[in-house]
Tab-separated table of C-alpha atoms and ligand atoms in Angstrom:
chain	number	residue	atom	x	y	z
A	1	MET	CA	0.000	0.000	0.000
A	2	PHE	CA	2.719	2.400	1.055
A	3	TYR	CA	4.838	1.486	-1.940
A	4	SER	CA	2.010	1.823	-4.394
A	5	THR	CA	1.205	5.287	-2.978
A	6	VAL	CA	4.821	6.293	-3.266
A	7	CYS	CA	4.875	4.950	-6.813
A	8	THR	CA	1.759	6.888	-7.728
A	9	PHE	CA	3.236	10.053	-6.297
A	10	LEU	CA	6.461	9.364	-8.078
A	11	ALA	CA	4.615	8.825	-11.343
A	12	ILE	CA	2.689	12.052	-10.889
A	13	TYR	CA	5.853	13.862	-9.930
A	14	ILE	CA	7.687	12.528	-12.974
A	15	SER	CA	4.885	13.387	-15.366
A	16	VAL	CA	4.520	16.864	-13.857
A	17	PHE	CA	8.261	17.316	-13.976
A	18	TYR	CA	8.487	16.259	-17.605
A	19	SER	CA	5.484	18.181	-18.766
A	20	HIS	CA	6.909	21.113	-16.874
A	21	SER	CA	10.243	20.801	-18.615
A	22	ASP	CA	8.381	20.990	-21.925
A	23	GLY	CA	5.997	23.570	-20.550
A	24	ASN	CA	7.524	26.478	-22.409
A	25	ILE	CA	7.202	24.675	-25.734
A	26	LEU	CA	3.780	25.550	-27.055
A	27	TYR	CA	1.695	24.376	-29.987
A	28	ALA	CA	4.019	21.624	-31.164
A	29	GLU	CA	1.332	18.968	-31.565
A	30	ASP	CA	0.499	17.862	-35.078
A	31	THR	CA	-3.145	18.801	-35.525
A	32	LEU	CA	-3.220	17.771	-39.192
A	33	ALA	CA	-2.231	14.114	-38.772
A	34	GLU	CA	-5.741	12.809	-38.430
A	35	LYS	CA	-6.960	14.400	-41.616
A	36	TYR	CA	-3.932	14.134	-43.897
A	37	GLY	CA	-1.830	11.393	-42.325
A	38	LYS	CA	1.419	11.214	-40.422
A	39	VAL	CA	4.455	13.201	-41.444
A	40	ILE	CA	6.975	10.991	-43.229
A	41	TYR	CA	9.376	13.729	-44.322
A	42	SER	CA	9.972	17.263	-43.144
A	43	SER	CA	11.960	20.155	-44.607
A	44	LEU	CA	12.662	22.880	-42.080
A	45	LEU	CA	13.709	26.262	-43.350
A	46	PHE	CA	14.382	28.767	-40.598
A	47	ARG	CA	15.836	32.192	-40.028
A	48	HIS	CA	18.679	32.759	-37.556
A	49	GLY	CA	17.969	34.256	-34.118
A	50	GLU	CA	18.313	37.898	-33.094
A	51	ARG	CA	21.472	39.571	-34.317
A	52	THR	CA	23.395	42.769	-33.835
A	53	ALA	CA	23.270	45.488	-36.497
A	54	ALA	CA	24.965	44.601	-39.746
A	55	ASN	CA	24.927	48.038	-41.312
A	56	SER	CA	24.864	51.709	-40.534
A	57	TYR	CA	24.074	54.973	-42.407
A	58	PRO	CA	26.053	58.222	-42.787
A	59	THR	CA	24.356	60.196	-39.969
A	60	ASP	CA	23.978	57.194	-37.627
A	61	PRO	CA	24.884	58.331	-34.074
A	62	TYR	CA	25.763	54.752	-33.134
A	63	PRO	CA	28.899	53.402	-34.802
A	64	LEU	CA	28.925	49.683	-35.607
A	65	SER	CA	31.849	49.342	-33.199
A	66	ILE	CA	29.488	49.610	-30.205
A	67	TRP	CA	28.351	46.019	-30.825
A	68	LYS	CA	30.749	44.080	-28.694
A	69	GLU	CA	29.734	40.748	-30.273
A	70	GLY	CA	30.640	42.206	-33.685
A	71	THR	CA	28.348	43.152	-36.560
A	72	GLY	CA	25.628	40.805	-37.734
A	73	GLN	CA	26.332	38.373	-34.884
A	74	LEU	CA	23.864	36.372	-32.802
A	75	THR	CA	22.919	37.923	-29.476
A	76	LYS	CA	22.147	35.938	-26.323
A	77	ARG	CA	18.456	36.385	-27.017
A	78	GLY	CA	19.097	35.146	-30.539
A	79	LYS	CA	20.797	32.026	-29.233
A	80	ASN	CA	17.799	31.292	-27.047
A	81	GLN	CA	15.413	31.751	-29.958
A	82	ALA	CA	17.285	29.247	-32.118
A	83	TYR	CA	17.657	26.745	-29.278
A	84	GLU	CA	13.954	27.070	-28.453
A	85	LEU	CA	13.074	26.372	-32.080
A	86	GLY	CA	15.151	23.189	-31.943
A	87	LYS	CA	13.291	22.072	-28.811
A	88	TRP	CA	10.013	22.785	-30.558
A	89	PHE	CA	11.052	20.489	-33.432
A	90	ARG	CA	11.921	17.780	-30.903
A	91	GLU	CA	8.550	18.176	-29.236
A	92	ARG	CA	6.724	18.094	-32.565
A	93	TYR	CA	8.471	15.016	-33.962
A	94	LYS	CA	9.499	13.135	-30.813
A	95	ASN	CA	7.082	10.282	-31.581
A	96	THR	CA	7.616	10.283	-35.326
A	97	LEU	CA	10.652	11.544	-37.232
A	98	LEU	CA	12.864	12.063	-34.173
A	99	ARG	CA	11.871	8.869	-32.375
A	100	GLU	CA	15.097	7.112	-33.236
A	101	GLY	CA	17.323	9.854	-31.872
A	102	TYR	CA	20.409	10.904	-33.723
A	103	ARG	CA	21.665	8.768	-36.592
A	104	TYR	CA	23.765	10.332	-39.301
A	105	ASP	CA	21.671	8.906	-42.152
A	106	LEU	CA	18.318	10.166	-40.822
A	107	LEU	CA	18.889	13.855	-41.346
A	108	ARG	CA	20.703	16.439	-43.354
A	109	ALA	CA	21.469	19.909	-42.016
A	110	GLU	CA	22.693	22.774	-44.179
A	111	SER	CA	23.403	26.410	-43.575
A	112	SER	CA	24.534	29.437	-45.514
A	113	ASP	CA	28.177	30.210	-44.815
A	114	VAL	CA	27.515	33.054	-42.384
A	115	ASP	CA	28.379	33.043	-38.665
A	116	ARG	CA	24.844	33.689	-37.434
A	117	THR	CA	23.202	30.993	-39.578
A	118	LEU	CA	25.897	28.435	-38.809
A	119	MET	CA	25.555	29.164	-35.098
A	120	SER	CA	21.746	29.170	-35.220
A	121	GLY	CA	21.869	25.880	-37.091
A	122	GLU	CA	24.038	24.380	-34.370
A	123	LEU	CA	21.658	25.658	-31.690
A	124	VAL	CA	18.579	24.287	-33.436
A	125	LEU	CA	20.302	20.905	-33.732
A	126	ALA	CA	21.312	21.084	-30.060
A	127	GLY	CA	17.656	21.603	-29.138
A	128	ALA	CA	16.408	18.888	-31.468
A	129	TYR	CA	18.978	16.187	-30.645
A	130	PRO	CA	19.894	16.268	-26.960
A	131	PRO	CA	21.888	13.094	-26.290
A	132	THR	CA	19.936	10.198	-24.830
A	133	LYS	CA	21.407	8.450	-21.820
A	134	GLU	CA	23.281	6.039	-24.083
A	135	GLU	CA	24.468	8.879	-26.287
A	136	MET	CA	26.010	10.891	-23.416
A	137	TRP	CA	29.712	11.074	-24.157
A	138	SER	CA	31.199	13.858	-22.042
A	139	ASP	CA	32.605	13.505	-18.549
A	140	ASP	CA	31.271	17.018	-17.917
A	141	ASP	CA	27.613	15.892	-18.123
A	142	LEU	CA	27.253	18.058	-21.193
A	143	ILE	CA	23.668	17.756	-22.519
A	144	TRP	CA	24.839	18.250	-26.080
A	145	GLN	CA	26.218	16.139	-28.868
A	146	PRO	CA	27.812	17.227	-32.140
A	147	ILE	CA	25.619	16.990	-35.250
A	148	ALA	CA	27.009	17.462	-38.765
A	149	LEU	CA	26.059	20.814	-40.266
A	150	HIS	CA	27.019	21.368	-43.894
A	151	THR	CA	27.752	24.512	-45.825
A	152	VAL	CA	29.315	25.678	-49.078
A	153	PRO	CA	31.372	28.838	-49.709
A	154	SER	CA	29.127	31.852	-50.314
A	155	SER	CA	30.179	32.110	-53.951
A	156	TYR	CA	28.632	28.650	-54.572
A	157	ASP	CA	25.473	29.118	-52.515
A	158	ASN	CA	22.480	29.377	-54.847
A	159	LYS	CA	20.108	27.654	-52.424
A	160	ILE	CA	20.077	29.251	-48.963
A	161	GLY	CA	22.073	32.497	-48.961
A	162	SER	CA	21.559	33.124	-52.702
A	163	SER	CA	25.006	34.680	-52.778
A	164	ALA	CA	26.272	32.832	-55.870
A	165	ILE	CA	26.720	35.163	-58.811
A	166	CYS	CA	23.963	34.887	-61.407
A	167	ASP	CA	24.280	37.381	-64.269
A	168	ARG	CA	20.764	36.762	-65.480
A	169	TYR	CA	19.368	37.579	-62.043
A	170	GLN	CA	21.338	40.840	-61.941
A	171	TYR	CA	19.999	41.654	-65.364
A	172	GLU	CA	16.435	40.925	-64.201
A	173	THR	CA	16.817	43.374	-61.307
A	174	GLN	CA	17.547	46.097	-63.876
A	175	LEU	CA	14.500	45.155	-65.951
A	176	LEU	CA	12.332	46.005	-62.911
A	177	ASN	CA	12.902	49.668	-63.759
A	178	GLU	CA	10.806	49.203	-66.900
A	179	ILE	CA	7.721	47.918	-65.056
A	180	SER	CA	5.227	50.783	-64.822
A	181	LYS	CA	3.477	49.299	-61.785
A	182	LEU	CA	6.783	49.522	-59.911
A	183	GLN	CA	7.563	52.992	-61.206
A	184	ASN	CA	4.169	54.143	-59.912
A	185	LEU	CA	4.692	52.514	-56.540
A	186	TYR	CA	8.073	54.162	-56.225
A	187	MET	CA	6.602	57.551	-57.126
A	188	ASP	CA	3.861	57.058	-54.517
A	189	GLN	CA	6.487	56.410	-51.859
A	190	LEU	CA	8.956	59.003	-53.069
A	191	ASP	CA	8.291	61.365	-50.138
A	192	VAL	CA	9.429	58.648	-47.703
A	193	PHE	CA	12.575	57.981	-49.752
A	194	GLN	CA	13.267	61.710	-49.962
A	195	TYR	CA	12.719	62.321	-46.249
A	196	VAL	CA	14.974	59.414	-45.245
A	197	GLU	CA	17.586	60.454	-47.796
A	198	ASP	CA	17.639	64.025	-46.447
A	199	HIS	CA	18.089	62.913	-42.831
A	200	SER	CA	20.134	59.738	-43.082
A	201	GLY	CA	22.605	60.986	-45.650
A	202	GLU	CA	22.079	57.766	-47.591
A	203	TYR	CA	21.691	58.148	-51.338
A	204	PHE	CA	18.891	56.281	-53.100
A	205	ASN	CA	19.352	55.759	-56.802
A	206	SER	CA	15.947	56.475	-58.310
A	207	ASN	CA	17.099	54.920	-61.589
A	208	ASP	CA	17.609	51.615	-59.843
A	209	ILE	CA	14.418	50.680	-58.014
A	210	TYR	CA	15.830	47.363	-56.822
A	211	SER	CA	18.825	48.901	-55.098
A	212	ALA	CA	16.806	51.854	-53.740
A	213	TYR	CA	14.505	49.474	-51.831
A	214	ASP	CA	17.468	47.415	-50.733
A	215	SER	CA	19.206	50.501	-49.301
A	216	ILE	CA	16.142	51.825	-47.506
A	217	TRP	CA	15.601	48.370	-45.988
A	218	ASN	CA	19.120	48.474	-44.564
A	219	ILE	CA	18.274	51.699	-42.775
A	220	TYR	CA	15.008	50.330	-41.416
A	221	ASP	CA	16.783	47.181	-40.262
A	222	CYS	CA	19.460	49.213	-38.508
A	223	LEU	CA	16.847	51.366	-36.695
A	224	PHE	CA	14.804	48.285	-35.807
A	225	ILE	CA	17.796	46.623	-34.153
A	226	GLN	CA	18.904	49.735	-32.299
A	227	ASN	CA	15.344	50.244	-31.104
A	228	SER	CA	14.973	46.667	-29.880
A	229	HIS	CA	18.165	47.178	-27.869
A	230	ASN	CA	16.630	50.275	-26.300
A	231	PHE	CA	18.897	52.792	-28.003
A	232	THR	CA	17.370	56.241	-28.292
A	233	LEU	CA	16.756	56.843	-31.978
A	234	PRO	CA	17.450	60.250	-33.578
A	235	LYS	CA	14.487	62.653	-33.500
A	236	TRP	CA	13.974	62.663	-37.273
A	237	THR	CA	13.083	58.977	-37.216
A	238	LYS	CA	9.884	59.640	-35.201
A	239	LYS	CA	8.153	60.752	-38.373
A	240	VAL	CA	8.811	57.506	-40.264
A	241	PHE	CA	9.776	54.797	-37.786
A	242	PRO	CA	8.458	52.197	-37.559
A	243	GLU	CA	5.769	53.200	-40.039
A	244	PRO	CA	5.657	53.982	-42.890
A	245	LEU	CA	9.301	52.917	-43.165
A	246	ARG	CA	8.612	49.280	-42.266
A	247	THR	CA	5.970	48.812	-44.944
A	248	VAL	CA	7.856	50.749	-47.608
A	249	SER	CA	11.185	49.011	-47.038
A	250	SER	CA	9.759	45.499	-46.573
A	251	PHE	CA	8.796	45.602	-50.224
A	252	HIS	CA	12.398	44.757	-51.033
A	253	PHE	CA	11.678	41.102	-50.102
A	254	ILE	CA	9.036	40.982	-52.816
A	255	LEU	CA	11.270	42.720	-55.348
A	256	ASP	CA	13.747	39.867	-54.865
A	257	VAL	CA	11.347	37.553	-56.670
A	258	PHE	CA	9.069	39.971	-58.481
A	259	THR	CA	9.172	38.271	-61.882
A	260	THR	CA	8.787	34.583	-62.701
A	261	GLU	CA	12.388	34.475	-63.907
A	262	MET	CA	13.574	35.896	-60.579
A	263	LYS	CA	11.484	33.331	-58.706
A	264	ARG	CA	13.088	30.546	-60.738
A	265	LEU	CA	16.625	31.742	-60.195
A	266	ARG	CA	16.108	32.634	-56.556
A	267	THR	CA	13.851	29.909	-55.091
A	268	GLY	CA	14.132	27.194	-57.712
A	269	PRO	CA	17.196	25.419	-56.276
A	270	LEU	CA	15.747	25.228	-52.749
A	271	LEU	CA	12.305	24.112	-53.927
A	272	ASN	CA	13.953	21.545	-56.151
A	273	ASN	CA	15.909	20.117	-53.237
A	274	MET	CA	12.767	19.782	-51.130
A	275	ILE	CA	10.841	18.089	-53.923
A	276	GLU	CA	13.653	15.701	-54.823
A	277	ASP	CA	13.864	14.688	-51.156
A	278	MET	CA	10.122	13.967	-51.040
A	279	LYS	CA	10.236	11.931	-54.252
A	280	ASN	CA	13.207	9.980	-52.900
A	281	LYS	CA	11.422	9.318	-49.658
A	282	ILE	CA	8.548	7.696	-51.506
A	283	SER	CA	10.393	5.836	-54.208
A	284	SER	CA	13.706	4.851	-52.683
A	285	PRO	CA	13.868	2.453	-49.720
A	286	GLU	CA	17.562	3.277	-49.242
A	287	PHE	CA	16.761	6.913	-48.597
A	288	ASN	CA	16.712	6.885	-44.804
A	289	GLN	CA	16.679	10.638	-44.361
A	290	THR	CA	13.495	12.015	-42.774
A	291	ILE	CA	14.445	15.598	-41.947
A	292	HIS	CA	16.267	18.305	-43.864
A	293	PHE	CA	17.265	21.456	-41.979
A	294	TYR	CA	18.041	24.654	-43.874
A	295	SER	CA	19.482	27.429	-41.724
A	296	GLY	CA	18.985	30.697	-43.576
A	297	HIS	CA	17.860	34.283	-43.603
A	298	ASP	CA	14.798	36.500	-43.932
A	299	ILE	CA	15.873	36.827	-47.573
A	300	THR	CA	15.564	33.042	-47.882
A	301	ILE	CA	12.147	32.749	-46.260
A	302	ALA	CA	10.244	35.727	-47.691
A	303	PRO	CA	11.132	35.025	-51.351
A	304	PHE	CA	10.349	31.337	-50.822
A	305	LEU	CA	6.871	32.140	-49.481
A	306	PHE	CA	6.191	34.835	-52.067
A	307	SER	CA	7.162	32.497	-54.903
A	308	LEU	CA	4.520	30.060	-53.653
A	309	GLY	CA	1.962	32.856	-53.323
A	310	ILE	CA	1.667	32.456	-49.533
A	311	TYR	CA	3.692	35.383	-48.218
A	312	ASN	CA	1.986	37.665	-45.677
A	313	SER	CA	4.186	40.667	-46.660
A	314	ILE	CA	5.541	40.876	-43.103
A	315	ALA	CA	9.320	40.640	-42.812
A	316	PRO	CA	10.075	37.183	-41.321
A	317	PRO	CA	10.913	37.585	-37.615
A	318	TYR	CA	13.962	36.012	-35.954
A	319	SER	CA	13.786	32.201	-35.877
A	320	ALA	CA	10.727	32.156	-38.113
A	321	ALA	CA	10.390	28.694	-39.623
A	322	VAL	CA	8.751	27.343	-42.756
A	323	ILE	CA	7.970	23.667	-42.304
A	324	VAL	CA	7.212	21.693	-45.446
A	325	GLU	CA	5.786	18.330	-44.447
A	326	LEU	CA	5.143	15.291	-46.612
A	327	ARG	CA	2.290	13.164	-45.256
A	328	GLU	CA	0.936	9.796	-46.132
A	329	LYS	CA	-2.584	8.585	-45.647
A	330	ASP	CA	-3.713	5.299	-47.220
A	331	TYR	CA	-1.049	5.659	-49.930
A	332	ASN	CA	-2.175	9.205	-50.697
A	333	TYR	CA	0.522	11.835	-50.300
A	334	PHE	CA	-0.077	15.368	-49.105
A	335	VAL	CA	2.199	18.376	-48.640
A	336	THR	CA	1.405	20.749	-45.792
A	337	ILE	CA	3.280	24.003	-45.294
A	338	LEU	CA	3.344	25.537	-41.838
A	339	TYR	CA	4.693	28.941	-40.931
A	340	ARG	CA	5.849	29.262	-37.344
A	341	ASN	CA	6.534	32.966	-36.983
A	342	SER	CA	6.100	33.159	-33.209
A	343	SER	CA	6.658	30.838	-30.277
A	344	GLN	CA	3.445	32.149	-28.694
A	345	THR	CA	0.935	31.245	-31.396
A	346	PRO	CA	0.205	27.983	-33.214
A	347	PRO	CA	1.968	27.750	-36.581
A	348	TYR	CA	-0.131	28.885	-39.529
A	349	LEU	CA	-1.125	26.422	-42.229
A	350	LEU	CA	-0.386	28.086	-45.570
A	351	VAL	CA	-1.949	26.574	-48.662
A	352	PRO	CA	-1.053	27.831	-52.157
A	353	SER	CA	-4.393	28.781	-53.694
A	354	ALA	CA	-3.755	26.629	-56.758
A	355	CYS	CA	-3.925	23.565	-54.503
A	356	GLY	CA	-7.476	24.172	-53.288
A	357	GLU	CA	-8.135	22.866	-49.783
A	358	ILE	CA	-4.766	21.161	-49.435
A	359	CYS	CA	-1.838	20.233	-51.704
A	360	THR	CA	-1.504	16.657	-52.835
A	361	LEU	CA	2.117	15.857	-53.564
A	362	ASN	CA	1.399	15.670	-57.292
A	363	LYS	CA	-0.361	19.012	-57.282
A	364	PHE	CA	2.506	20.561	-55.355
A	365	ILE	CA	4.990	19.240	-57.906
A	366	GLU	CA	2.809	20.518	-60.728
A	367	ILE	CA	2.413	24.060	-59.391
A	368	THR	CA	6.098	24.426	-58.541
A	369	LYS	CA	7.336	23.091	-61.874
A	370	PRO	CA	7.374	26.536	-63.536
A	371	LEU	CA	9.557	27.764	-60.644
A	372	ILE	CA	12.362	25.259	-61.051
A	373	PRO	CA	15.125	25.748	-63.626
A	374	GLU	CA	16.314	22.622	-65.395
A	375	ASN	CA	19.856	23.925	-65.280
A	376	TRP	CA	20.433	26.863	-62.968
A	377	GLN	CA	23.964	27.596	-64.203
A	378	GLU	CA	22.830	27.751	-67.787
A	379	GLU	CA	19.782	29.828	-67.051
A	380	CYS	CA	21.972	32.304	-65.175
A	381	GLN	CA	23.792	33.148	-68.360
A	382	ILE	CA	22.550	36.269	-70.009
A	383	ASN	CA	20.419	35.341	-72.941
A	384	PHE	CA	21.490	37.455	-75.876
A	385	SER	CA	18.170	37.144	-77.702
A	386	ASN	CA	16.310	38.422	-74.617
A	387	ARG	CA	18.681	41.300	-74.408
A	388	LEU	CA	18.083	42.243	-78.016
A	389	GLN	CA	14.362	42.520	-77.344
A	390	ASN	CA	14.961	45.035	-74.610
A	391	LEU	CA	17.309	47.389	-76.397
A	392	SER	CA	16.678	51.109	-76.080
A	393	THR	CA	17.063	53.573	-78.969
A	394	SER	CA	20.499	54.649	-77.840
A	395	ASP	CA	21.561	50.987	-77.591
A	396	ILE	CA	20.375	50.488	-81.153
A	397	LEU	CA	22.293	53.542	-82.396
A	398	VAL	CA	25.445	52.276	-80.716
A	399	LEU	CA	24.866	48.837	-82.201
A	400	LEU	CA	24.280	50.275	-85.706
A	401	PHE	CA	27.416	52.371	-85.389
A	402	ALA	CA	29.398	49.293	-84.302
A	403	VAL	CA	28.055	47.247	-87.208
A	404	ALA	CA	28.766	50.043	-89.716
A	405	THR	CA	32.317	50.506	-88.420
A	406	THR	CA	32.951	46.757	-88.623
A	407	VAL	CA	31.634	46.572	-92.195
A	408	ILE	CA	33.755	49.536	-93.327
A	409	ALA	CA	36.842	48.079	-91.640
A	410	ALA	CA	36.182	44.726	-93.303
A	411	LEU	CA	35.791	46.393	-96.718
A	412	VAL	CA	39.092	48.222	-96.252
A	413	VAL	CA	40.872	44.995	-95.286
A	414	ILE	CA	39.395	43.129	-98.259
A	415	ARG	CA	40.411	45.934	-100.562
A	416	ILE	CA	44.006	45.858	-99.278
A	417	CYS	CA	44.153	42.069	-99.649
A	418	LEU	CA	42.867	42.216	-103.199
A	419	GLU	CA	45.446	44.865	-104.111
A	420	ARG	CA	48.236	42.735	-102.683
A	421	ARG	CA	47.013	39.649	-104.461
A	422	ARG	CA	46.885	41.469	-107.746
A	423	LYS	CA	50.452	42.613	-107.183
A	424	GLU	CA	51.600	39.104	-106.192
A	425	TYR	CA	50.066	37.529	-109.273
A	426	ASN	CA	51.568	40.129	-111.476
A	427	PRO	CA	54.857	38.642	-112.629
A	428	PHE	CA	56.107	41.995	-113.795
B	501	NAG	C1	14.562	47.265	-23.222
B	501	NAG	O1	13.599	47.796	-22.353
B	501	NAG	C2	12.558	46.890	-22.008
B	501	NAG	C3	11.505	47.643	-21.205
B	501	NAG	O2	12.106	48.448	-20.222
B	501	NAG	C4	13.159	45.711	-21.251
B	501	NAG	O3	12.158	44.788	-20.930
B	501	NAG	C5	14.197	45.028	-22.153
B	501	NAG	O4	14.856	43.968	-21.464
B	501	NAG	C6	15.230	46.033	-22.619
B	501	NAG	N1	16.044	45.379	-23.639
B	501	NAG	C7	17.372	45.402	-23.620
B	501	NAG	C8	18.078	44.668	-24.715
B	501	NAG	O5	18.016	45.972	-22.765
B	502	NAG	C1	19.392	2.835	-43.935
B	502	NAG	O1	18.754	2.099	-42.920
B	502	NAG	C2	18.877	0.709	-43.055
B	502	NAG	C3	18.007	0.063	-41.977
B	502	NAG	O2	18.257	0.630	-40.726
B	502	NAG	C4	20.341	0.324	-42.942
B	502	NAG	O3	20.496	-1.079	-43.112
B	502	NAG	C5	21.137	1.070	-44.024
B	502	NAG	O4	22.525	0.790	-43.876
B	502	NAG	C6	20.884	2.548	-43.919
B	502	NAG	N1	21.514	3.261	-45.036
B	502	NAG	C7	22.546	4.095	-44.873
B	502	NAG	C8	23.007	4.777	-46.101
B	502	NAG	O5	23.072	4.310	-43.825
B	503	NAG	C1	2.580	35.591	-38.477
B	503	NAG	O1	1.838	35.269	-39.625
B	503	NAG	C2	0.454	35.547	-39.496
B	503	NAG	C3	-0.252	34.988	-40.705
B	503	NAG	O2	0.208	35.565	-41.886
B	503	NAG	C4	0.232	37.022	-39.290
B	503	NAG	O3	-1.133	37.303	-39.114
B	503	NAG	C5	1.025	37.470	-38.057
B	503	NAG	O4	0.927	38.877	-37.913
B	503	NAG	C6	2.472	37.079	-38.189
B	503	NAG	N1	3.173	37.383	-36.955
B	503	NAG	C7	4.420	37.873	-36.954
B	503	NAG	C8	5.033	38.099	-35.629
B	503	NAG	O5	5.039	38.120	-37.980
B	504	NAG	C1	16.622	32.614	-74.499
B	504	NAG	O1	15.464	33.338	-74.854
B	504	NAG	C2	14.648	32.695	-75.818
B	504	NAG	C3	13.531	33.660	-76.175
B	504	NAG	O2	12.997	34.271	-75.045
B	504	NAG	C4	14.148	31.372	-75.256
B	504	NAG	O3	13.383	30.693	-76.228
B	504	NAG	C5	15.337	30.508	-74.849
B	504	NAG	O4	14.891	29.330	-74.238
B	504	NAG	C6	16.230	31.267	-73.882
B	504	NAG	N1	17.411	30.493	-73.595
B	504	NAG	C7	17.812	30.288	-72.332
B	504	NAG	C8	19.061	29.496	-72.177
B	504	NAG	O5	17.210	30.723	-71.392
């Protein structure tokens, strides 16, 4: 009797203790499993945690040197955000994809080659794969085990950081200047650009809409970070910060993938990787992998969502995560996309409108097909015939002049050759 009471108390204590230890992890349960089946593969694309400022502007009273962690580096809060996200993944998949604990062939983790994404990736993995009792390896009782995190040099990264050079993409950013809808938008917002230019000392090139929005975003981002660290912002900012500056500058995320060609070059490689993984999972018994982590940036997440037509136009917060889940129910496959943009609310189910109520895997593949280049390298080359179609009058004049000069030069050369030949054949 005594023992059974003690045992009951112990059981209650243990369950309270454990539920308490997970108590700060909210809304991790899979509420879609009943309807669309269990998750058999998950791609997790997340943004790094809070960082220090990465850029400044000419009249900025706070030099970048005041950040003792360095510029663009994770803060302590940022580390907690990434670690918390990892624990949320563990909680969500502890009975499914993460049941078997860590095994090298069950996951792949990749990051852009930037300190804050590499570090956030490590923290997410630390939260998702705490060593089990058997996996403990350190004499220091360290509740951590190393997990492989892959990266490629920035100049090769066309998937997460989008830092690989792509001439065609650069060219597409210039074509944005020709789109009247964008010209009108820019004119509508010109007073904000002008006001910020006058006070920040930053120059916005009105002939280059893409770079103008990029530059004004950098100023907003800088003010946002200073403000969230309780710095007193300069008086002039009161008129525009946070609004309308936030809304105006956030448009730069959409400009990143404004045209279909930009979507292909920018999000195609990442989408392709996710889809290939899902196909492999279904068709290849040797493909043991069940989770793919991508540690990236706001400029990875927003363009990805916008390309799928499910972006809410709000800059992705720190540690925001897009979770692309492949589900199986009675041999039917579904793809569900969740957006976890806060630890305090349940993740949002985002469904591309072309899918209807929910995406079947086949439908998802079909609607993303136009977004995936067959050969990214090749498509990145500037297409001369496209360029010809977009020539301006002055370009044409220059081209005509070049052609005329070449023809005249050729005629002169031919003439000289003929003269020589005549002389050579003349025996006298
Ligand atoms: C900023 O101020 C708020 C409110 O006083 C406080 O809760 C927060 O911890 C401060 N943040 C920093 C980074 O000091
Ligand atoms: C995949 O898992 C199976 C079963 O556990 C195992 O036999 C096989 O070696 C694994 N494949 C790889 C590449 O590790
Ligand atoms: C998260 O996304 C939802 C749905 O788009 C939106 O209503 C909400 O404001 C977003 N929250 C944050 C913090 O971005
Ligand atoms: C170049 O442009 C033409 C016409 O728009 C198109 O048919 C062709 O496929 C393009 N080539 C590449 C490599 O994109």
